[in-house]
Amino acid sequence: MRIDIVSVVPDLMQSPLSHSILKRAQDKGILEVHLINLRDFSSKTYKQVDDYPYGGGAGMVMMCEPLSKCIEHLKEQRSYDEIIYMTPDGDQLKQKTANTLSLKTNLLIICGHYKGIDERIREKYVTMEISIGDYVLSGGELAAAVLVDTIGRLIPGVLSDETSALTDSFQDELLSPPIYTRPEDFQGMKVPEVLLSGNDKKIQDWRYEQSLERTKKRRPDLLDNNLE
Ligand code: ADE
């Protein structure tokens, strides 16, 4: 899979992409991530990419021209399965969306900065608008890093234990059960007996009950089947 990310501050994403699972995915050649600096497509002397909003108001708006030039340039080289705009008024990111996107070949992610991008770019090019939550970040970069992380770990062959992404919270619309490692006794707090029993059926049943219990208590909304 190839993911191209357009940003005015591409360096912001360098670190999250360069460690751990995402690094391994790139080293293995399963995932390619390219950061594109929008300023390279500005025709202004000072590489300006934003301007004042029509109708007044606080904040700047990312202009059509550099964005359009950049997107057209990228589209000439490959066709994108989705052109995604990271924005707090987008559809909230859910595991199901990540699962679907992890099967694509080419994704283009546009990060807004300042007040966001000119509406006409959204109308003309954007095929998906994604929010990572009901709060406003300074730009779409951290949100894009979250999106790439959640997609990247799902691409077949990225995780060494392929089943491990499938047992994540949310994959079966339930939260994960509690987990433990050594020692068996930590300051008098014991690991549940069943996990030491060696009885796989009992362990699976216990984990399922714990998942259900935890989901009922913490996220009853998930049990209403409203994971999008
Ligand atoms: N840009 C700013 N805030 C955002 C959010 N919550 N999700 C996605 N992109 C954003």
PDB file of N, CA and C in Angstrom, residues 146 182 205 222 226:
ATOM      1  N   VAL A 146      -2.535   9.265  13.258  1.00  0.00           N
ATOM      2  CA  VAL A 146      -3.403   8.278  13.913  1.00  0.00           C
ATOM      3  C   VAL A 146      -4.031   7.363  12.862  1.00  0.00           C
ATOM      4  N   ARG A 182       3.903 -11.783  33.889  1.00  0.00           N
ATOM      5  CA  ARG A 182       4.571 -12.082  35.149  1.00  0.00           C
ATOM      6  C   ARG A 182       4.858 -10.832  35.967  1.00  0.00           C
ATOM      7  N   ASP A 205     -13.501 -18.669  27.104  1.00  0.00           N
ATOM      8  CA  ASP A 205     -14.817 -18.317  27.659  1.00  0.00           C
ATOM      9  C   ASP A 205     -14.683 -17.162  28.642  1.00  0.00           C
ATOM     10  N   LEU A 222     -21.539   0.351  22.122  1.00  0.00           N
ATOM     11  CA  LEU A 222     -20.987  -0.598  21.143  1.00  0.00           C
ATOM     12  C   LEU A 222     -21.892  -1.824  20.979  1.00  0.00           C
ATOM     13  N   ASN A 226     -23.579  -0.069  16.816  1.00  0.00           N
ATOM     14  CA  ASN A 226     -23.453   1.158  16.022  1.00  0.00           C
ATOM     15  C   ASN A 226     -22.009   1.496  15.680  1.00  0.00           C
TER      16      ASN A 226
END
